[in-house]
Coordinates of C-alpha atoms and ligand atoms in Angstrom, one line a residue:
M1 CA 104.5 71.8 139.9
E2 CA 105.2 74.3 137.1
L3 CA 104.4 77.8 138.5
P4 CA 101.7 79.9 136.6
Y5 CA 102.6 83.2 135.1
T6 CA 101.6 86.2 137.3
E7 CA 101.7 90.0 136.5
P8 CA 105.2 91.3 137.0
Y9 CA 103.8 94.4 138.7
K10 CA 101.7 95.5 141.7
I11 CA 98.9 98.0 141.6
K12 CA 99.8 101.4 143.3
V13 CA 97.0 103.6 142.1
V14 CA 93.3 102.5 141.5
E15 CA 90.5 104.0 139.8
P16 CA 87.1 103.1 140.8
V17 CA 84.5 102.0 138.3
R18 CA 80.8 102.0 138.9
R19 CA 78.3 99.1 138.5
S20 CA 74.9 100.0 137.0
S21 CA 71.6 98.2 136.8
R22 CA 70.2 96.6 133.7
N23 CA 67.3 99.2 133.6
E24 CA 69.9 102.0 133.7
R25 CA 71.9 100.3 130.8
E26 CA 68.6 100.0 128.9
K27 CA 68.0 103.7 129.2
W28 CA 71.5 104.8 128.4
I29 CA 72.1 102.7 125.3
A30 CA 68.6 103.7 123.8
E31 CA 69.7 107.4 124.4
A32 CA 72.9 106.5 122.7
G33 CA 71.1 105.5 119.6
Y34 CA 72.5 101.9 120.2
S35 CA 75.9 103.1 119.5
L36 CA 78.6 102.2 121.9
F37 CA 80.7 104.9 120.8
Q38 CA 78.0 107.4 122.0
L39 CA 78.1 106.0 125.5
R40 CA 79.7 108.1 128.4
S41 CA 82.7 106.2 129.8
D42 CA 81.0 106.3 133.3
Q43 CA 78.1 104.3 131.9
V44 CA 80.6 101.5 131.3
F45 CA 81.7 99.1 133.8
I46 CA 84.5 97.2 131.9
D47 CA 85.7 99.0 128.8
L48 CA 87.1 96.9 126.1
L49 CA 86.3 99.1 123.2
T50 CA 90.0 99.6 122.5
D51 CA 93.5 98.7 123.7
S52 CA 94.7 102.1 122.2
G53 CA 95.9 104.7 124.8
T54 CA 94.0 103.1 127.5
G55 CA 96.8 101.1 129.2
A56 CA 98.2 102.0 132.7
L57 CA 101.5 103.8 132.8
S58 CA 104.3 102.5 135.0
H59 CA 105.8 104.5 137.8
H60 CA 109.0 104.8 135.8
Q61 CA 106.9 106.4 132.9
W62 CA 105.2 108.9 135.5
A63 CA 108.7 109.7 136.8
E64 CA 109.8 110.4 133.2
M65 CA 106.9 112.5 132.7
M66 CA 108.0 114.7 135.6
L67 CA 111.4 114.9 134.0
G68 CA 109.9 115.9 130.6
D69 CA 111.6 118.9 129.0
E70 CA 109.1 121.1 127.3
S71 CA 111.7 123.1 125.2
Y72 CA 110.4 123.7 121.9
A73 CA 113.4 122.6 120.0
G74 CA 115.9 120.0 120.9
S75 CA 114.2 118.8 124.2
T76 CA 116.2 116.2 126.3
S77 CA 113.0 114.1 126.2
Y78 CA 113.3 113.9 122.4
F79 CA 116.7 112.6 122.8
K80 CA 115.7 109.8 125.1
L81 CA 113.2 108.7 122.4
K82 CA 115.7 108.9 119.7
E83 CA 118.0 106.7 121.8
V84 CA 115.4 103.9 121.8
I85 CA 114.4 104.3 118.1
N86 CA 118.1 104.4 116.8
N87 CA 119.5 101.7 119.1
W88 CA 116.7 99.3 119.9
L89 CA 114.9 99.5 116.7
D90 CA 117.9 100.3 114.7
M91 CA 116.1 103.0 112.6
P92 CA 118.4 105.8 111.8
Y93 CA 115.7 108.6 111.2
F94 CA 112.5 109.5 112.9
V95 CA 110.0 112.2 113.7
P96 CA 107.5 112.0 116.5
T97 CA 103.8 112.4 115.7
H98 CA 100.6 112.9 117.8
Q99 CA 99.4 109.4 117.0
G100 CA 99.6 106.4 114.3
R101 CA 97.3 107.9 111.7
A102 CA 99.4 111.0 111.8
A103 CA 102.5 109.0 110.8
E104 CA 100.6 107.5 108.1
N105 CA 99.6 111.0 106.9
L106 CA 103.2 112.1 106.8
L107 CA 104.4 108.8 105.0
F108 CA 101.7 108.9 102.5
S109 CA 101.8 112.5 101.7
A110 CA 105.4 111.8 100.8
L111 CA 104.8 108.6 98.8
I112 CA 101.4 107.9 97.4
K113 CA 99.7 109.6 94.5
E114 CA 96.3 109.1 92.8
G115 CA 95.8 105.5 91.3
D116 CA 98.5 104.0 93.3
L117 CA 98.5 100.4 94.7
V118 CA 99.5 99.6 98.5
P119 CA 99.5 95.9 99.0
G120 CA 99.7 94.5 102.6
N121 CA 98.0 92.4 105.0
A122 CA 94.4 93.6 105.9
H123 CA 95.3 97.2 106.3
F124 CA 93.8 98.9 109.5
D125 CA 91.0 101.3 108.8
T126 CA 92.9 104.6 109.2
T127 CA 95.7 103.1 106.9
K128 CA 93.1 102.3 104.3
G129 CA 91.3 105.5 104.9
H130 CA 94.6 107.6 104.3
I131 CA 95.2 105.5 101.1
E132 CA 91.7 105.8 99.7
F133 CA 91.6 109.5 100.7
R134 CA 94.3 109.9 98.1
R135 CA 92.4 108.0 95.5
A136 CA 94.9 105.0 95.8
F137 CA 93.8 101.4 96.5
A138 CA 94.9 99.3 99.4
V139 CA 95.3 95.6 98.3
D140 CA 94.8 93.0 100.8
C141 CA 97.3 90.0 100.3
T142 CA 96.6 88.3 103.6
I143 CA 96.8 84.3 103.6
D144 CA 93.3 82.8 103.1
E145 CA 93.7 81.0 106.4
A146 CA 93.0 84.2 108.2
G147 CA 89.4 84.3 106.9
N148 CA 88.5 80.8 108.6
T149 CA 88.0 81.5 112.4
T150 CA 88.0 77.8 113.3
L151 CA 91.4 76.9 111.6
L152 CA 94.4 76.9 113.9
H153 CA 97.3 78.5 112.3
P154 CA 100.2 80.0 114.3
F155 CA 100.6 83.1 111.9
K156 CA 97.4 84.4 110.5
G157 CA 98.7 87.7 109.8
N158 CA 101.2 86.3 107.2
I159 CA 101.2 87.8 103.7
D160 CA 100.4 85.4 100.7
L161 CA 103.6 85.9 98.6
N162 CA 101.8 84.7 95.4
K163 CA 99.2 87.3 96.0
L164 CA 101.7 89.9 96.6
E165 CA 103.9 88.9 93.5
T166 CA 100.8 89.0 91.2
V167 CA 100.3 92.7 92.3
F168 CA 103.9 93.3 91.5
K169 CA 103.8 91.5 88.1
N170 CA 100.6 92.9 87.0
N171 CA 101.4 96.6 87.7
P172 CA 104.3 99.0 86.8
K173 CA 106.7 99.6 89.6
E174 CA 105.9 103.4 89.6
K175 CA 102.4 102.5 90.6
I176 CA 103.3 100.7 93.8
P177 CA 105.0 103.2 96.3
L178 CA 105.3 100.8 99.3
C179 CA 104.1 97.5 100.8
I180 CA 102.8 97.4 104.3
I181 CA 103.2 94.7 106.8
T182 CA 100.9 95.3 109.9
V183 CA 102.5 93.6 112.9
T184 CA 100.4 92.2 114.6
C185 CA 97.5 92.3 112.1
N186 CA 94.8 93.8 114.0
T187 CA 92.1 93.4 111.2
S188 CA 92.6 89.6 111.1
G189 CA 92.3 89.3 114.9
G190 CA 95.4 90.5 116.5
Q191 CA 97.3 87.7 114.5
P192 CA 101.1 87.7 114.2
V193 CA 103.3 87.8 111.2
S194 CA 106.2 85.2 111.4
M195 CA 109.8 86.1 110.9
Q196 CA 110.2 83.9 107.8
N197 CA 107.3 85.7 106.2
I198 CA 108.8 89.2 106.9
R199 CA 112.0 87.8 105.4
D200 CA 110.2 86.5 102.4
V201 CA 108.2 89.6 101.9
S202 CA 111.2 91.9 102.3
A203 CA 113.1 89.9 99.7
L204 CA 110.4 89.7 97.3
C205 CA 109.9 93.6 97.6
K206 CA 113.7 94.1 97.2
Q207 CA 113.4 92.0 93.9
Y208 CA 110.8 94.3 92.4
G209 CA 112.4 97.4 94.0
I210 CA 109.3 98.2 96.2
P211 CA 110.0 99.8 99.8
V212 CA 108.4 97.8 102.6
F213 CA 107.1 99.4 105.9
F214 CA 105.8 98.1 109.2
D215 CA 102.5 99.3 110.5
A216 CA 104.2 98.6 113.9
A217 CA 101.5 99.4 116.5
R218 CA 101.9 96.0 118.0
F219 CA 105.3 95.0 117.1
S220 CA 106.4 93.7 120.4
E221 CA 103.5 91.6 120.9
N222 CA 104.4 90.2 117.3
A223 CA 107.9 89.5 118.7
Y224 CA 106.5 87.5 121.4
F225 CA 104.5 85.4 119.1
I226 CA 107.7 84.8 117.1
K227 CA 109.5 83.7 120.1
M228 CA 106.7 81.3 121.2
R229 CA 105.7 79.8 117.8
E230 CA 108.9 79.9 115.6
E231 CA 111.2 77.4 116.8
E232 CA 114.5 79.2 115.4
F233 CA 113.7 82.0 118.0
A234 CA 112.7 80.1 121.2
Q235 CA 116.0 81.0 122.7
H236 CA 116.3 84.6 121.6
R237 CA 115.6 87.7 123.6
I238 CA 112.6 89.7 122.5
K239 CA 114.9 92.8 122.1
D240 CA 117.0 90.8 119.5
I241 CA 113.8 89.5 117.8
V242 CA 112.6 93.1 117.3
R243 CA 116.0 94.3 116.0
E244 CA 115.9 91.5 113.5
M245 CA 112.3 92.3 112.5
Y246 CA 113.1 96.0 111.9
S247 CA 116.2 95.1 109.8
Y248 CA 114.1 93.8 107.0
V249 CA 112.1 97.0 106.6
D250 CA 112.7 100.4 105.2
G251 CA 110.7 102.1 107.8
A252 CA 107.7 102.0 110.1
T253 CA 104.6 104.0 111.1
M254 CA 103.8 103.6 114.8
S255 CA 100.8 104.1 117.1
S256 CA 102.7 104.3 120.4
K257 CA 99.2 104.1 122.2
K258 CA 99.5 100.4 121.8
D259 CA 103.0 98.6 122.5
A260 CA 104.7 101.7 123.9
I261 CA 101.9 101.7 126.5
V262 CA 101.3 105.6 126.4
N263 CA 98.1 107.6 126.3
I264 CA 98.9 109.5 123.3
G265 CA 101.8 109.5 120.7
G266 CA 103.5 107.8 117.7
F267 CA 106.3 108.2 115.3
L268 CA 107.4 107.7 111.7
A269 CA 110.8 106.0 111.2
C270 CA 112.8 105.3 108.2
R271 CA 116.4 104.6 106.8
D272 CA 116.4 106.8 103.9
K273 CA 117.7 110.3 104.3
D274 CA 116.0 111.8 101.2
L275 CA 112.6 110.3 102.5
F276 CA 113.2 111.6 105.8
E277 CA 113.7 115.2 104.5
K278 CA 110.6 115.0 102.5
I279 CA 108.7 113.8 105.7
S280 CA 110.2 116.4 107.7
M281 CA 108.5 119.2 105.6
Y282 CA 105.2 117.4 106.3
C283 CA 105.8 117.0 109.8
I284 CA 106.5 120.7 110.4
L285 CA 103.4 121.5 108.3
Y286 CA 101.0 119.2 110.0
E287 CA 102.3 118.1 113.3
G288 CA 105.0 120.4 114.7
Y289 CA 108.7 121.0 114.8
L290 CA 110.9 117.9 114.2
T291 CA 111.8 117.3 117.9
Y292 CA 108.3 117.1 119.2
G293 CA 105.9 116.4 116.4
G294 CA 102.6 117.5 118.2
L295 CA 103.5 116.1 121.6
A296 CA 104.5 117.6 124.9
G297 CA 107.9 116.9 126.1
R298 CA 106.6 114.6 128.9
D299 CA 104.6 112.3 126.2
L300 CA 108.0 111.8 124.4
A301 CA 109.8 111.0 127.7
A302 CA 107.0 108.5 128.6
M303 CA 107.0 107.0 125.2
A304 CA 110.7 106.2 125.3
Q305 CA 110.3 104.5 128.6
G306 CA 107.0 102.6 127.5
L307 CA 108.7 101.4 124.5
K308 CA 111.4 99.6 126.5
E309 CA 108.9 98.2 128.9
G310 CA 106.8 97.0 126.0
M311 CA 109.7 94.8 125.0
D312 CA 110.1 93.1 128.4
F313 CA 109.4 89.3 128.2
D314 CA 107.7 89.1 131.7
Y315 CA 105.3 91.9 130.8
L316 CA 104.6 90.4 127.3
E317 CA 103.8 87.0 128.7
S318 CA 101.3 88.4 131.4
R319 CA 99.8 90.7 128.9
I320 CA 99.1 88.1 126.1
G321 CA 98.6 85.5 128.8
Q322 CA 95.6 87.6 129.9
V323 CA 94.1 87.9 126.4
A324 CA 94.6 84.1 126.2
H325 CA 92.9 83.5 129.5
L326 CA 89.8 85.3 128.3
G327 CA 90.1 83.5 125.0
Q328 CA 90.3 80.0 126.7
Q329 CA 87.2 80.9 129.1
L330 CA 85.1 81.6 126.1
A331 CA 86.3 78.4 124.4
D332 CA 85.5 76.5 127.5
Y333 CA 81.9 77.9 127.3
G334 CA 81.6 76.8 123.8
I335 CA 81.6 80.3 122.4
P336 CA 82.9 80.6 118.8
C337 CA 86.0 82.8 118.6
Q338 CA 88.8 83.5 116.2
I339 CA 91.6 81.0 117.0
P340 CA 94.4 81.1 118.1
T341 CA 93.4 84.1 120.3
G342 CA 95.4 87.2 119.1
G343 CA 97.7 89.5 121.0
H344 CA 95.6 92.4 122.0
A345 CA 92.0 91.1 121.8
V346 CA 89.5 88.3 121.4
F347 CA 87.4 88.2 118.6
V348 CA 84.0 86.5 119.0
D349 CA 82.4 85.2 115.8
A350 CA 79.1 86.9 115.7
K351 CA 77.8 85.1 112.7
K352 CA 78.2 81.8 114.4
F353 CA 77.0 83.2 117.8
L354 CA 73.8 84.8 116.6
Q355 CA 72.7 82.7 113.9
N356 CA 69.0 83.5 114.2
V357 CA 69.7 87.3 113.5
P358 CA 69.8 88.2 109.7
K359 CA 72.9 89.6 108.6
E360 CA 71.0 92.7 107.4
Q361 CA 70.2 93.4 111.0
F362 CA 73.9 93.6 112.1
Q363 CA 74.8 90.5 114.2
A364 CA 78.1 91.7 115.6
Q365 CA 76.4 95.1 116.7
T366 CA 73.5 93.2 118.1
L367 CA 75.9 91.0 120.1
A368 CA 77.8 94.1 121.3
I369 CA 74.7 95.7 122.6
E370 CA 73.6 92.5 124.3
L371 CA 76.8 92.3 126.1
Y372 CA 76.6 95.9 127.3
L373 CA 73.0 95.3 128.5
E374 CA 74.2 92.1 130.3
G375 CA 77.0 93.5 132.3
G376 CA 78.0 96.9 131.3
V377 CA 80.8 95.6 129.2
R378 CA 81.7 97.4 126.1
G379 CA 83.2 95.9 122.9
V380 CA 83.3 97.0 119.4
E381 CA 81.8 95.9 116.2
I382 CA 84.1 94.7 113.5
G383 CA 81.6 93.8 110.7
T384 CA 79.1 95.2 108.4
L385 CA 78.8 98.7 110.0
L386 CA 82.4 99.1 110.0
A387 CA 82.7 97.8 106.5
D388 CA 80.5 100.7 105.3
R389 CA 78.6 100.9 102.0
D390 CA 80.2 100.2 98.7
P391 CA 81.2 103.6 97.2
V392 CA 79.7 103.0 93.9
T393 CA 76.4 101.0 94.6
R394 CA 75.8 102.5 98.1
K395 CA 74.7 98.9 99.0
N396 CA 75.9 97.5 102.5
R397 CA 79.2 95.6 102.2
Y398 CA 78.9 92.2 104.1
P399 CA 82.4 91.1 105.1
A400 CA 83.5 87.5 105.4
L401 CA 83.8 87.9 109.1
E402 CA 81.3 89.5 111.4
L403 CA 83.2 89.9 114.8
L404 CA 82.7 91.5 118.2
R405 CA 86.1 92.6 119.3
L406 CA 87.0 92.7 123.0
A407 CA 90.3 94.6 123.2
I408 CA 92.1 94.3 126.3
P409 CA 93.9 97.6 127.7
R410 CA 97.4 96.8 129.0
R411 CA 98.1 96.5 132.7
T412 CA 94.4 97.8 133.3
Y413 CA 92.2 94.9 134.3
T414 CA 92.6 91.8 136.3
N415 CA 91.8 88.3 135.3
N416 CA 88.7 88.7 137.6
H417 CA 87.4 91.2 135.2
M418 CA 88.2 88.8 132.3
D419 CA 86.0 86.1 134.2
Y420 CA 83.3 88.5 134.6
V421 CA 83.2 89.4 130.9
A422 CA 83.4 85.6 129.9
A423 CA 80.4 85.0 132.3
C424 CA 78.3 87.7 130.6
L425 CA 78.9 86.2 127.1
A426 CA 78.1 82.7 128.6
N427 CA 74.9 83.9 129.8
I428 CA 73.9 85.4 126.3
Y429 CA 75.2 82.3 124.6
E430 CA 72.7 80.2 126.7
K431 CA 69.7 82.4 125.5
R432 CA 71.1 82.8 121.9
D433 CA 68.3 81.1 120.1
R434 CA 65.8 83.4 121.6
I435 CA 67.6 86.5 120.1
T436 CA 66.1 86.6 116.7
K437 CA 65.9 90.4 116.0
G438 CA 68.7 93.0 115.4
F439 CA 68.7 96.7 114.5
R440 CA 68.1 99.1 111.7
I441 CA 70.0 102.3 110.8
V442 CA 68.3 105.5 111.4
K443 CA 71.2 107.9 110.6
E444 CA 74.5 107.2 109.3
A445 CA 77.7 109.3 108.0
P446 CA 78.7 108.7 104.3
I447 CA 81.9 107.2 105.4
M448 CA 83.4 105.8 108.5
R449 CA 79.8 105.4 109.7
H450 CA 80.5 103.1 112.7
F451 CA 81.6 106.0 115.1
T452 CA 78.4 108.0 114.7
V453 CA 75.7 105.7 113.4
Q454 CA 72.2 105.9 115.0
L455 CA 70.1 102.7 115.2
E456 CA 66.7 101.4 116.4
R457 CA 65.4 98.0 117.5
I458 CA 63.5 95.9 115.0
Ligands
F0G1 N1 97.5 100.6 112.8 C1 96.9 99.8 113.6 C2 97.1 98.4 113.3 C3 95.9 100.3 114.6 O1 95.4 99.2 115.2 C4 95.7 101.5 114.7 C5 94.7 102.0 115.7 C6 96.4 102.5 114.0 C7 97.2 102.2 113.0 C8 96.1 104.0 114.0 O2 96.7 104.5 115.3 O3 94.9 105.3 116.6 O4 97.2 105.9 117.1 O5 95.9 106.9 115.1 N2 93.9 101.2 116.2 C9 93.0 101.6 117.4 C10 92.2 100.3 117.7 C11 92.1 102.8 117.2 O6 91.1 100.4 118.4 O7 92.4 99.1 117.1 P1 96.1 105.8 116.0

């Protein structure tokens, strides 16, 4: 018999989580204005709000934290991180940052001006936010297949080369400061980008003289999918796949809270010395001196160690296997999800799930609230609330996909927890026809409303 995968670790420290009653949860969620962000974490039983900064450190990482060097300049912990970024990712220059969006801020401060276009594959919200804040435009060039949740495609994060070339052909080079490839692509469902697509995008960008950067938050999960789904790489080590991926880009912004398995941290890496010098100025201005970039020495040390652990095949197999396990359970219950399951999360198709709730009443948010009430599980809406209003007409924007994201923290929950989550959703799925009403907005912020929105039941 073929042996199943198991976690390549055992558990040394546990953190109790408290169950609650449905009555308690009814009260708490009403007090929170039906916003899952407004709940206290001790009102949540299983927290799948995000996989960002919520993973469990290894004992090697804790040991590195004890060795953390808190010197203001030239900390030995910085040099440990430098060793990994220079040698494993083959990036000659970098600055640490306090998290991913800070790296975006530094890079875009150096590169983007008003009216510019930044093509890429479904930019993450903060990436888009930083682009739009500079009155520039994020142009989504993701392949159309990504928008069809029922279609099986191995690389739904891929960039459509025709869409990309159209942007290049119709605009002067000076207006396109960079192209961004997000690996894996969070917005399209944690979906990977193939090595072939990275090669092709890189070649096209080179032809038009446009720099290309990774949004690298989940780069090792992407490398795992390349190994499993792209025949050429079946025998390659993850480390070699990663090196090849980075060889095609001019740099990367990184949220280390994902694939470097730390609670806080990020970095910005690049190949060009002039760009590095420009970025360095912004780093000192916004983040801190170049060898700590807004982080404690111990954070740098944990990040260096976490980056290496994140590229371990056995770890990736169990991590992505756990996400796939939840995806498979939901599929077995007949629950509609984005397929294939992504690297860090399962995305439930709320439009198909709650067909009797009108879209004006926020289907994915309604499902997220139902899931919390059913079992104290917290997911996050990726739908109309997140899409905000049109800046000109102020009308709600209704995105093609209305999703409930269940993001799995790394090394944190067991498959029993996943089974519990699946059972909660199955119970709701059984009574879905009777769920006919959603929510209306009572109060919202002008942009990025989904963090603070207040709702009431219809
Ligand atoms: N890029 C991607 C693809 C992300 O998923 C995130 C964060 C960022 C950049 C920003 O990084 O949070 O360190 O500033 N994603 C989290 C999430 C918040 O829940 O998906 P950050």
